Amino acid sequence: MTTDKKFGNWGGSIARGLDGLPAFKKRLAGKVRLKVPMLMAGALGMALWVAGAPQAQTALSSLSLNTVPVPGPSQVALDEFIVDKNAAIQLGKALFWDPRVGSDNKTACATCHFSAGADSREKNQLSPGLLRLDGSFSPNPDRTFQVGIGPNHQFASGDFPFTRFSMLQSNQPAQRMDVNDVASSQGVFNGKFESLNVTAKGAAADNCLYTRDPDNFHLGALNSRRVEPRNSPSVINAVFNFRNFWDGRANNVFNGGDPFGMRNPNALVWKNEAGILRKIQVSIPSSSLASQGSGPPLSGTEMSCEDRTFVNLGQKLLNQRILDGQAIAGDDSVLGEFATVRPAYDALVRRAFKSDYWQSPNVVRFGRVDAQERRSMDLRRPVPFSSVQEERVSQMEANFSLFFSLAMQMYQSTLVADDSRFDQYAAGDSSKLNEIERAGLAIFQGKGKCINCHGGAELTNASFSNVIKQRLESMVMAGGKTKTYDNGFYNIGVRPTLDDLGVGGTDNFGLPLSESMIFATRPQDAARLLGNGFDPGKYTVPAVADVNVNGAFKTPGLRNVELTGPYFHNGGTSTLMQVVDFYNRGGDFGRDNRENLAPDIQPLGLSETEKVSLVRFLLSLTDERVRMEKAPFDHPSLCMPNGHLSGVSPNGINAADATLCLKEVGRYGNAAALLPFLKLSPLSH
């Protein structure tokens, strides 16, 4: 089977994709408009897109996601590290759902990804505009909350959309009412790591010095939990992304220690070679999920007190029983054998990983220099780990970032939702879509232009199968000038460009996050920095002024989108109909962002009937296994913070948490179905 998809003859096109992507990308060979459409997902050489170019024809059967190989490193690459893939998946699932990964023992990876892979909590989920820049591209954060009461606000349907117009079809700035807050996920309190708190009875919360939050996350005299500056995307089907995070920060090459791939050649790991413990460089291609997994555990907003290292996390967890205090269903599809008798994390590491990376009797002297070889995913932080003191640690503790991140990749690679009604329809069962849904599919491909960015069976141009063939592409802007961009990343006018540069920003090494900008500014280093077979010979080096990446964000896939609201990178819309309204009027800031705007973001002229049909089609993309949490989407029990109790504090500094608890679910799923955000109708404006 080939992964060379063509985009298809489904009957239509969609009104611009969900988490913020343009809905139209047409290609030309060179500068000559084709009479016969090119392959949307993989024409060789630089391809151009222009509003109104025709779509390519593709067999409907190739649009079923189960026809696409799951991306990932080669078996040869994995064999260097992993000896038991099943044990690695078990380790990854246990770590993903364990709140002790958080400094506070209340924040698991799953805390922000527990509902269809996303976060459906409704209280204390608001962040101000912290990523805003001024006209000189210097930080200009807005720390003022505008929605409701700010921190600890309980979302209501009337809060959305965050940007609205006096006339639904209009995108005239004079008719716009707007707030720049972000609906996202509550993380941790503002604090600095001091020491571990591990005893014979278990691993308690880390000892952290908590101080007044500098970004206005507080309720009177008490800190509230910090909230991430971008909406939490679903981890389900994230394995199909070439890069992960909204800004592509999770590199396609994993370096063993942080999200930045070969941009950071110093993220070394310790290997036992012929009895000698050496630090070596790791470069694992096709591993953006591992790069992504290495970020949140040390984030000072998401999961950790600042300056905690992966060594500290390994010291905390390795001797602990997996998911201690949580329930595992006896028929859990991955962890069922551990429902009653729990191994320690170090036992799973030994079972899963090659002994060269954990068995050495030699002690590692780990200090500040070693810690600073890794970089935090928090782009607003100064140089981290300045207070780390040298200590003697085991090889397993020293390499915990390697084990943690690869295990996360192995587990998340199993979270593939490829059995929606649409997948079944594409595979040949014509009864799976009704007349209205088929009409919506036609709009998806045609008048709505959605397929132009949500292309291929993955329903995203940011997919591995699409990007690996064409990393950089060109678009003809509204004024006729050709610009280069990162394939799958677009500015669609969700927010003003300077509110958040997205992939137009820089990493913690001062390098552009954008592959196009790396190539424009450092073409001689591009192959090394970008990795995964990047071939500079395929592309012409663009002038910096001809790179169009500011305010651009990764195109999300659309499966299960019914269940993953709120939508876009700012979480500013609560229903699918609000998303369709956004595209139908040509974006909320389409006029303001015209210098960077994807050229097909323009009014679509969809009628109310057409919009309803389009939403109905999007509902056919839900995999019922996800809705009912059946394997592989079953999970252990989990309790998580869910806003704060008014005026109550356990320590006089931080507000007390209210708690939401989930019961464990086995392979046959839950009795109750997952519901859309705020339990709103997807058809509600």
XYZ file of C-alpha atoms in Angstrom:
685
model
C 0.000 0.000 0.000
C 1.298 3.421 -0.819
C 1.038 6.422 1.480
C 1.017 8.702 -1.567
C -2.528 10.033 -1.175
C -4.321 12.147 -3.704
C -7.246 13.791 -2.107
C -10.379 12.825 -3.200
C -13.549 12.573 -4.957
C -15.646 12.457 -1.798
C -18.055 14.930 -3.165
C -17.104 18.137 -1.460
C -14.942 20.157 0.960
C -15.230 21.476 4.498
C -15.419 24.903 5.941
C -11.919 25.165 7.263
C -10.571 22.943 9.790
C -10.870 22.882 13.442
C -7.985 23.787 15.582
C -7.207 26.596 13.306
C -6.407 25.739 9.758
C -7.068 27.255 6.437
C -9.563 25.625 4.331
C -8.102 25.845 0.976
C -4.891 25.073 -0.654
C -4.670 24.553 -4.373
C -1.580 23.663 -6.210
C 0.111 24.739 -9.366
C 3.173 23.331 -11.027
C 5.670 26.159 -11.027
C 3.455 29.149 -11.840
C 1.272 27.522 -14.462
C -2.246 26.640 -13.445
C -2.956 22.967 -14.027
C -5.964 21.730 -15.928
C -5.416 18.322 -14.316
C -5.128 18.582 -10.508
C -1.843 17.745 -8.808
C -1.601 15.411 -5.832
C -2.488 17.537 -2.810
C -0.441 15.360 -0.523
C 2.804 14.907 -2.303
C 3.749 16.548 -5.586
C 7.502 16.782 -5.957
C 9.145 20.163 -5.932
C 7.668 23.393 -4.606
C 3.915 23.545 -5.058
C 1.803 26.680 -5.013
C -1.717 27.175 -3.796
C -4.211 29.748 -4.968
C -7.860 30.290 -4.180
C -10.036 28.531 -6.701
C -7.595 25.916 -8.022
C -9.203 22.508 -8.636
C -9.022 19.505 -6.358
C -7.401 16.210 -7.247
C -9.346 13.001 -7.621
C -8.737 10.082 -5.287
C -10.361 6.760 -4.636
C -12.729 7.043 -1.696
C -11.269 3.875 -0.170
C -7.902 5.554 0.435
C -9.555 8.103 2.710
C -10.248 5.533 5.395
C -7.618 6.073 8.089
C -7.028 2.349 8.516
C -5.355 2.375 5.101
C -2.544 4.601 6.455
C 0.480 2.973 8.144
C 1.021 4.290 11.671
C 4.191 6.424 11.538
C 7.126 5.831 13.833
C 10.811 4.972 13.941
C 12.049 1.919 12.090
C 12.415 -1.392 13.888
C 16.190 -1.025 13.593
C 16.039 2.343 15.358
C 13.807 0.952 18.120
C 15.951 -2.151 18.602
C 18.788 0.045 19.807
C 16.705 0.932 22.869
C 13.620 -1.272 23.281
C 13.687 -5.029 23.822
C 10.017 -5.557 24.778
C 7.544 -3.283 22.990
C 4.566 -4.493 25.024
C 6.350 -3.633 28.282
C 7.202 -0.202 26.867
C 3.517 0.373 26.070
C 2.570 -0.714 29.600
C 5.157 1.635 31.057
C 3.906 4.478 28.874
C 0.262 4.000 29.807
C 1.049 3.796 33.514
C 3.151 6.974 33.401
C 0.565 8.795 31.262
C -2.182 8.222 33.848
C -0.092 8.645 37.031
C -0.621 12.035 38.768
C 2.645 11.579 40.690
C 4.435 12.626 37.500
C 3.311 16.114 38.505
C 5.228 17.866 41.277
C 1.972 18.155 43.228
C 1.006 14.459 42.849
C -2.227 15.711 41.276
C -1.221 16.305 37.648
C -0.852 13.441 35.179
C -0.416 13.747 31.435
C -3.985 12.425 31.298
C -5.202 15.310 33.447
C -5.244 17.482 30.310
C -6.030 14.610 27.919
C -8.608 12.436 29.683
C -11.681 13.075 27.512
C -11.361 11.902 23.885
C -7.677 12.712 24.341
C -8.500 16.336 25.227
C -9.689 18.309 28.273
C -13.401 18.888 28.930
C -13.100 20.571 32.341
C -15.124 23.770 32.660
C -13.735 25.630 35.691
C -10.416 27.471 36.136
C -9.574 26.838 32.485
C -8.834 30.426 31.476
C -5.515 32.113 30.653
C -4.935 35.766 29.680
C -3.011 36.737 26.546
C 0.460 35.884 27.837
C 2.066 35.213 24.439
C 1.233 38.620 22.962
C 4.007 40.684 21.324
C 4.264 44.371 20.511
C 4.933 45.882 17.096
C 8.684 45.319 17.461
C 8.088 41.608 18.238
C 9.104 42.063 21.870
C 7.096 40.322 24.617
C 4.005 42.295 25.572
C 1.949 39.897 27.708
C -1.591 40.824 28.615
C -2.180 39.613 32.177
C -5.742 40.911 32.383
C -8.568 38.372 32.368
C -11.595 39.451 30.375
C -13.979 36.475 30.452
C -16.180 36.145 33.527
C -14.349 36.440 36.827
C -10.980 35.384 35.400
C -9.185 32.726 37.468
C -11.582 30.046 38.698
C -14.287 31.130 36.282
C -16.928 28.502 35.530
C -17.468 28.442 31.770
C -20.999 28.908 30.473
C -22.328 28.723 26.941
C -22.686 32.518 26.846
C -18.909 32.972 27.190
C -18.406 31.669 23.641
C -17.339 32.502 21.039
C -14.645 34.783 22.420
C -14.805 36.817 19.211
C -18.223 37.663 17.826
C -19.758 40.059 15.328
C -22.954 42.065 15.362
C -23.810 40.329 12.081
C -23.055 36.589 11.935
C -21.802 36.652 8.340
C -19.564 39.698 8.841
C -15.850 39.899 9.615
C -15.704 43.698 9.553
C -13.492 44.926 12.432
C -15.983 47.700 13.214
C -18.648 45.059 13.992
C -16.351 42.897 16.138
C -16.551 42.301 19.896
C -13.507 40.493 21.220
C -11.553 39.183 24.205
C -8.030 37.781 23.949
C -8.278 35.203 26.757
C -7.494 31.539 26.047
C -9.579 28.522 27.066
C -7.052 25.856 27.979
C -6.049 23.519 30.832
C -5.183 24.208 34.455
C -1.722 23.007 35.370
C 0.321 23.634 38.528
C 0.864 26.454 41.008
C 3.767 28.872 40.575
C 6.662 27.314 42.470
C 10.341 26.433 42.418
C 11.530 22.876 43.050
C 13.598 22.398 46.221
C 13.742 18.669 46.966
C 11.993 15.334 46.668
C 9.766 13.969 49.389
C 10.176 10.200 49.051
C 9.895 7.886 52.044
C 9.466 4.166 52.623
C 5.713 4.773 52.464
C 5.782 6.247 48.986
C 6.409 9.389 47.004
C 4.672 12.472 48.406
C 4.372 15.743 46.533
C 7.672 17.483 45.796
C 8.947 20.093 48.225
C 8.554 23.364 46.336
C 8.864 27.016 47.273
C 5.563 28.578 46.235
C 5.466 32.328 45.649
C 2.960 34.862 44.345
C 2.137 34.150 40.716
C 3.588 36.838 38.410
C 0.976 36.340 35.683
C -2.139 37.144 37.711
C -3.173 33.560 38.425
C -4.505 34.290 41.899
C -7.728 34.660 43.834
C -7.195 37.558 46.174
C -4.235 36.653 48.359
C -4.130 33.025 47.153
C -2.532 31.614 44.013
C -4.767 29.771 41.600
C -3.424 27.071 39.326
C -1.690 28.380 36.232
C -3.442 27.724 32.919
C -1.585 26.891 29.725
C -1.410 29.659 27.099
C -2.808 27.440 24.310
C -5.726 25.037 24.156
C -4.939 21.353 24.791
C -5.222 19.318 21.558
C -6.223 15.662 21.567
C -3.495 13.037 21.864
C -5.655 10.558 19.933
C -4.261 10.207 16.390
C -1.396 12.560 17.321
C 0.921 9.804 16.076
C 0.038 10.865 12.532
C 1.482 14.376 13.014
C 4.929 15.038 11.582
C 5.558 17.488 14.425
C 3.539 17.999 17.603
C 2.373 20.935 19.739
C 0.508 23.799 18.079
C 3.789 25.451 17.062
C 5.554 22.255 15.955
C 8.005 22.511 18.854
C 7.964 18.740 19.382
C 10.547 17.852 16.770
C 10.275 14.915 14.360
C 13.650 13.710 15.680
C 13.932 12.732 19.357
C 17.235 13.570 21.033
C 16.685 11.566 24.218
C 16.084 14.489 26.535
C 13.903 17.384 25.388
C 11.492 18.404 22.599
C 14.011 20.146 20.343
C 15.615 17.375 18.303
C 18.944 18.153 16.653
C 18.508 21.830 17.462
C 19.970 20.655 20.781
C 22.944 18.362 20.091
C 23.845 18.313 23.792
C 20.860 16.398 25.173
C 23.071 13.365 25.763
C 22.262 10.032 27.406
C 24.480 7.574 29.269
C 25.303 4.238 27.610
C 27.362 1.338 28.921
C 29.824 0.469 26.150
C 32.127 -2.456 26.958
C 31.896 -1.695 30.650
C 32.580 2.016 30.267
C 29.765 4.496 30.914
C 29.798 7.124 28.166
C 27.559 10.050 27.210
C 26.297 9.621 23.656
C 24.131 11.596 21.259
C 20.732 10.134 20.406
C 18.886 10.885 17.168
C 15.696 8.862 16.649
C 13.775 9.891 13.506
C 9.987 9.867 13.105
C 9.551 10.338 16.839
C 7.698 13.594 17.467
C 5.575 11.858 20.107
C 8.716 11.117 22.127
C 9.825 14.737 21.697
C 6.373 15.840 22.825
C 6.414 13.469 25.800
C 9.652 14.964 27.118
C 8.161 18.446 27.508
C 5.219 18.701 29.947
C 6.747 16.813 32.937
C 9.245 19.653 33.493
C 6.973 22.531 32.451
C 6.537 25.174 35.138
C 2.994 25.728 33.922
C 1.815 22.245 33.039
C 3.153 19.687 35.532
C 6.225 20.706 37.504
C 7.726 23.153 39.911
C 10.423 24.982 37.985
C 13.944 23.533 37.942
C 12.906 19.946 38.606
C 14.918 17.588 36.359
C 14.029 14.247 34.819
C 16.612 12.747 37.189
C 14.500 14.034 40.079
C 11.389 12.522 38.515
C 13.165 9.186 38.095
C 14.326 9.277 41.716
C 10.740 9.915 42.755
C 9.018 7.203 40.701
C 11.362 4.352 39.799
C 11.053 2.524 43.123
C 7.317 3.162 43.383
C 4.562 0.766 42.363
C 2.830 1.826 39.172
C -0.398 3.797 39.645
C -0.292 3.265 43.404
C -3.622 4.333 44.890
C -5.432 4.186 41.551
C -7.733 1.426 40.324
C -6.989 -0.611 37.194
C -9.802 -2.603 35.612
C -9.102 -6.323 35.456
C -9.830 -6.220 31.736
C -7.763 -3.099 31.003
C -6.470 -3.658 27.482
C -2.857 -2.863 28.454
C -2.558 -2.955 32.245
C -5.095 -5.626 33.185
C -2.452 -8.061 34.440
C -1.445 -5.455 37.047
C -4.952 -4.853 38.406
C -4.106 -6.412 41.763
C -0.329 -6.897 41.908
C 1.635 -3.836 40.811
C 5.261 -3.903 39.676
C 7.527 -0.969 40.395
C 8.362 1.388 37.558
C 11.985 0.260 37.531
C 10.847 -3.326 36.870
C 9.026 -2.208 33.726
C 12.053 -0.182 32.618
C 14.227 -3.295 32.967
C 11.736 -5.358 31.023
C 11.198 -2.805 28.261
C 14.626 -1.298 27.594
C 18.039 -2.517 26.553
C 20.291 -3.066 29.558
C 23.068 -0.925 28.036
C 20.999 2.080 29.139
C 20.184 1.122 32.741
C 22.308 -1.743 34.093
C 25.712 -0.149 34.661
C 26.967 -0.403 38.276
C 28.910 2.799 37.730
C 27.531 5.936 39.340
C 26.734 9.014 37.269
C 27.831 12.367 38.671
C 24.893 14.557 37.671
C 25.156 18.322 38.132
C 24.082 21.695 36.823
C 25.951 21.343 33.521
C 24.250 18.018 32.840
C 20.836 19.445 33.737
C 21.314 22.458 31.468
C 22.058 20.231 28.498
C 18.275 19.817 28.356
C 15.914 22.714 27.741
C 12.452 23.340 29.094
C 9.531 23.396 26.693
C 8.437 26.655 28.397
C 9.597 29.239 25.894
C 9.080 32.165 28.280
C 11.484 30.802 30.907
C 15.058 32.007 31.466
C 17.905 29.473 31.484
C 16.559 26.691 33.701
C 18.129 24.433 36.336
C 20.339 27.192 37.755
C 19.992 25.812 41.287
C 20.775 22.147 40.544
C 23.437 20.718 42.851
C 25.759 17.867 41.823
C 24.778 14.423 43.104
C 25.542 10.777 42.456
C 22.734 8.973 40.637
C 22.198 5.616 38.965
C 22.351 5.170 35.198
C 18.612 4.403 35.191
C 17.846 7.685 36.976
C 20.204 9.596 34.688
C 18.426 8.223 31.597
C 14.857 8.565 32.863
C 14.004 11.158 30.196
C 14.852 8.569 27.527
C 12.689 5.850 29.076
C 9.797 8.162 29.904
C 9.586 9.756 26.462
C 9.976 6.589 24.387
C 7.405 4.831 26.567
C 5.023 7.738 25.981
C 5.556 7.372 22.249
C 4.912 3.632 22.354
C 1.654 4.098 24.293
C 0.320 7.081 22.352
C 1.069 5.276 19.092
C -1.685 2.820 20.068
C -4.269 5.632 20.399
C -5.458 5.400 16.807
C -9.111 6.142 16.075
C -9.696 4.788 12.569
C -13.167 3.257 12.783
C -15.590 6.178 12.522
C -18.693 5.907 10.389
C -16.846 7.905 7.765
C -13.973 5.401 7.775
C -16.493 2.624 7.290
C -18.190 4.601 4.508
C -14.864 5.225 2.785
C -14.091 1.517 3.048
C -17.222 0.726 1.041
C -20.267 0.632 3.335
C -22.481 3.284 1.706
C -25.127 2.919 4.430
C -22.884 4.604 7.011
C -23.582 8.176 5.842
C -27.077 9.507 5.285
C -28.087 12.023 2.640
C -27.411 15.071 4.806
C -23.974 13.792 5.818
C -23.059 13.047 2.210
C -24.107 16.591 1.326
C -21.800 17.815 4.112
C -18.989 15.710 2.698
C -19.516 17.371 -0.663
C -19.256 20.781 1.004
C -16.143 19.616 2.848
C -14.448 19.003 -0.490
C -16.010 21.719 -2.522
C -17.590 24.982 -1.477
C -16.288 24.817 2.079
C -12.695 24.154 0.914
C -11.884 22.332 4.172
C -10.079 19.431 2.528
C -7.410 21.766 1.189
C -5.837 21.920 4.660
C -7.462 18.881 6.241
C -6.259 16.584 3.494
C -5.592 12.897 3.106
C -7.026 10.116 5.228
C -5.492 11.795 8.291
C -7.587 14.927 7.581
C -4.576 17.190 8.141
C -1.841 18.445 5.844
C 0.468 18.356 8.881
C 0.461 14.558 8.696
C 3.663 12.551 8.500
C 2.731 11.035 5.136
C 2.173 14.482 3.613
C 4.997 16.480 5.199
C 7.739 13.883 4.756
C 7.389 14.295 0.995
C 7.256 18.097 0.972
C 8.534 19.877 4.077
C 8.375 23.398 2.629
C 5.695 24.701 0.297
C 4.748 27.963 -1.391
C 1.533 29.931 -1.481
C 0.485 32.852 -3.656
C -0.716 35.546 -1.272
C -3.720 37.763 -1.915
C -1.484 40.461 -3.403
C 0.072 38.027 -5.873
C 3.414 37.569 -4.093
C 4.697 34.009 -3.584
C 5.624 33.072 -0.004
C 7.181 29.925 1.522
C 5.594 28.220 4.523
C 5.902 25.081 6.662
C 3.643 22.418 5.178
C 0.570 21.992 7.374
C 0.918 25.277 9.337
C -1.323 28.238 8.512
C -2.418 31.654 9.745
C -6.196 31.587 9.436
C -7.146 34.709 11.383
C -8.250 33.168 14.682
C -6.346 35.892 16.559
C -4.262 38.915 15.529
C -0.871 37.674 14.365
C 0.995 39.391 17.225
C -1.206 37.762 19.865
C 0.730 34.527 19.321
C 3.338 33.912 16.610
C 2.870 30.125 16.694
C 5.414 28.452 14.429
C 6.767 31.934 13.670
C 8.310 32.032 17.147
C 11.742 30.896 18.323
C 12.945 27.966 20.413
C 15.071 28.049 23.566
C 18.243 28.247 21.476
C 17.167 31.384 19.614
C 16.462 29.390 16.468
C 13.235 29.752 14.487
C 10.629 27.081 15.193
C 9.744 27.282 11.509
C 11.550 24.922 9.147
C 11.096 27.475 6.347
C 12.808 30.155 8.407
C 15.622 27.794 9.404
C 16.224 27.125 5.710
C 16.069 30.837 4.893
C 18.507 31.887 7.615
C 20.807 28.849 7.924
C 20.567 26.845 4.707
C 23.975 25.270 5.276
C 22.736 23.804 8.591
C 19.202 22.914 7.558
C 19.779 19.221 6.857
C 21.399 18.744 10.274
C 18.928 20.858 12.247
C 15.749 19.578 10.600
C 16.682 15.912 10.246
C 14.430 13.085 9.071
C 15.888 13.217 5.576
C 15.413 16.941 4.920
C 16.881 17.503 1.442
C 17.934 21.125 0.843
C 18.368 20.321 -2.836
C 14.594 20.029 -3.283
C 14.009 23.667 -2.404
C 15.121 27.153 -3.361
C 16.403 29.166 -0.408
C 13.764 31.870 0.219
C 14.480 35.394 1.341
C 13.478 35.949 4.957
C 10.867 38.454 3.806
C 9.336 35.753 1.612
C 8.701 33.300 4.472
C 5.096 33.332 5.696
C 4.903 31.664 9.117
C 3.964 34.340 11.656
C 0.748 33.481 13.441
C 0.609 30.050 11.794
C -0.432 26.906 13.676
C -0.466 23.195 12.983
C -3.537 21.824 11.242
C -5.270 19.366 13.557
C -6.861 16.158 12.383
C -10.651 16.119 12.610
C -11.596 12.686 13.883
C -13.604 12.807 17.127
C -13.826 16.581 16.767
C -17.368 16.395 18.099
C -15.856 15.567 21.510
C -12.713 17.728 21.645
C -14.023 21.270 22.130
C -13.316 24.042 22.781
C -11.707 24.632 19.392
C -8.744 26.421 17.771
C -5.410 27.110 19.449
C -7.091 29.670 21.740
C -10.118 27.518 22.595
C -12.279 30.453 21.562
C -15.247 28.548 20.118
C -17.372 26.009 21.933
C -19.328 24.240 19.166
C -18.723 22.954 15.665
C -21.303 25.368 14.282
C -19.317 28.279 15.746
C -16.260 26.913 13.958
C -18.171 26.731 10.671
C -19.440 30.285 11.242
C -15.813 31.387 11.681
C -14.757 29.986 8.313
C -17.916 31.096 6.584
C -17.226 34.755 7.385
C -13.565 34.505 6.338
C -11.971 34.313 9.788
C -12.324 36.630 12.771
C -9.140 38.567 11.984
C -8.918 37.821 8.272
C -8.779 41.496 7.376
C -6.327 42.361 10.151
C -3.910 39.510 9.304
C -3.922 39.974 5.525
C -0.100 40.183 5.404
C 0.193 36.635 6.786
C -3.246 35.205 6.103
C -3.615 31.956 4.198
C -5.032 33.261 0.891
C -8.152 31.102 0.788
C -9.454 32.440 4.097
C -12.317 34.416 2.672
C -16.105 34.424 2.984
C -17.567 31.120 1.794
C -21.209 32.044 1.324
C -22.605 28.884 2.933
C -26.329 28.856 3.612
C -27.690 27.718 6.970
C -28.694 24.401 5.399
C -25.180 23.910 4.033
C -23.637 24.722 7.414
C -25.873 22.180 9.124
C -24.913 19.546 6.537
C -21.247 20.283 7.099
C -21.554 19.904 10.874
C -23.499 16.669 10.399
C -20.648 15.320 8.289
C -18.117 16.267 10.979
C -20.143 14.257 13.488
C -19.637 11.160 11.314
C -15.901 11.393 12.115
C -16.399 10.210 15.702
C -15.033 6.753 16.462
C -17.557 5.084 18.772
C -14.718 3.390 20.655
C -13.542 6.853 21.687
C -17.043 7.961 22.661
C -17.517 4.910 24.879
C -13.840 4.668 26.012
C -13.420 1.159 24.655
C -9.954 -0.300 24.032
C -7.473 1.114 23.242
C -9.061 4.186 24.870
C -9.797 2.556 28.250
C -7.961 3.811 31.317
C -7.217 3.572 35.056
C -9.080 5.686 37.605
C -7.870 9.254 38.002
C -8.640 12.205 40.273
C -7.669 15.672 39.085
C -7.977 19.350 40.084
C -11.190 20.965 38.851
C -11.131 24.586 39.936
C -10.783 25.928 43.450
C -12.764 26.102 46.682
C -13.486 29.736 47.504
C -11.366 31.195 50.309
C -9.828 27.866 51.335
C -6.084 27.133 51.361
C -4.038 24.162 52.610
C -0.904 26.261 53.135
C -1.869 29.943 53.143
C -0.361 30.437 49.663
C -2.290 28.311 47.156
C -6.049 27.997 46.837
C -7.515 24.603 47.712
C -8.533 22.376 44.826
C -11.941 21.040 44.010
C -11.584 17.546 42.570
C -12.997 15.598 39.640
C -12.587 11.815 39.728
C -12.890 9.314 36.888
C -13.661 5.665 37.495
C -11.450 3.020 35.881
C -12.678 1.684 32.529
C -11.795 -1.688 30.968
C -11.507 -2.783 27.359
C -15.273 -3.056 26.844
C -15.819 0.598 27.619
C -17.973 2.784 29.781
C -21.721 2.674 30.278
C -21.951 6.457 29.805
C -20.839 8.140 26.584
C -18.477 11.107 26.443
C -20.310 14.335 25.635
C -19.328 17.510 23.761
C -17.811 20.434 25.654
C -20.334 22.037 28.037
C -22.801 19.382 26.785
C -23.728 21.811 24.013
C -25.361 20.820 20.758
C -22.747 20.840 17.964
C -25.330 22.733 15.871
C -25.559 25.642 18.310
C -24.300 29.033 17.071
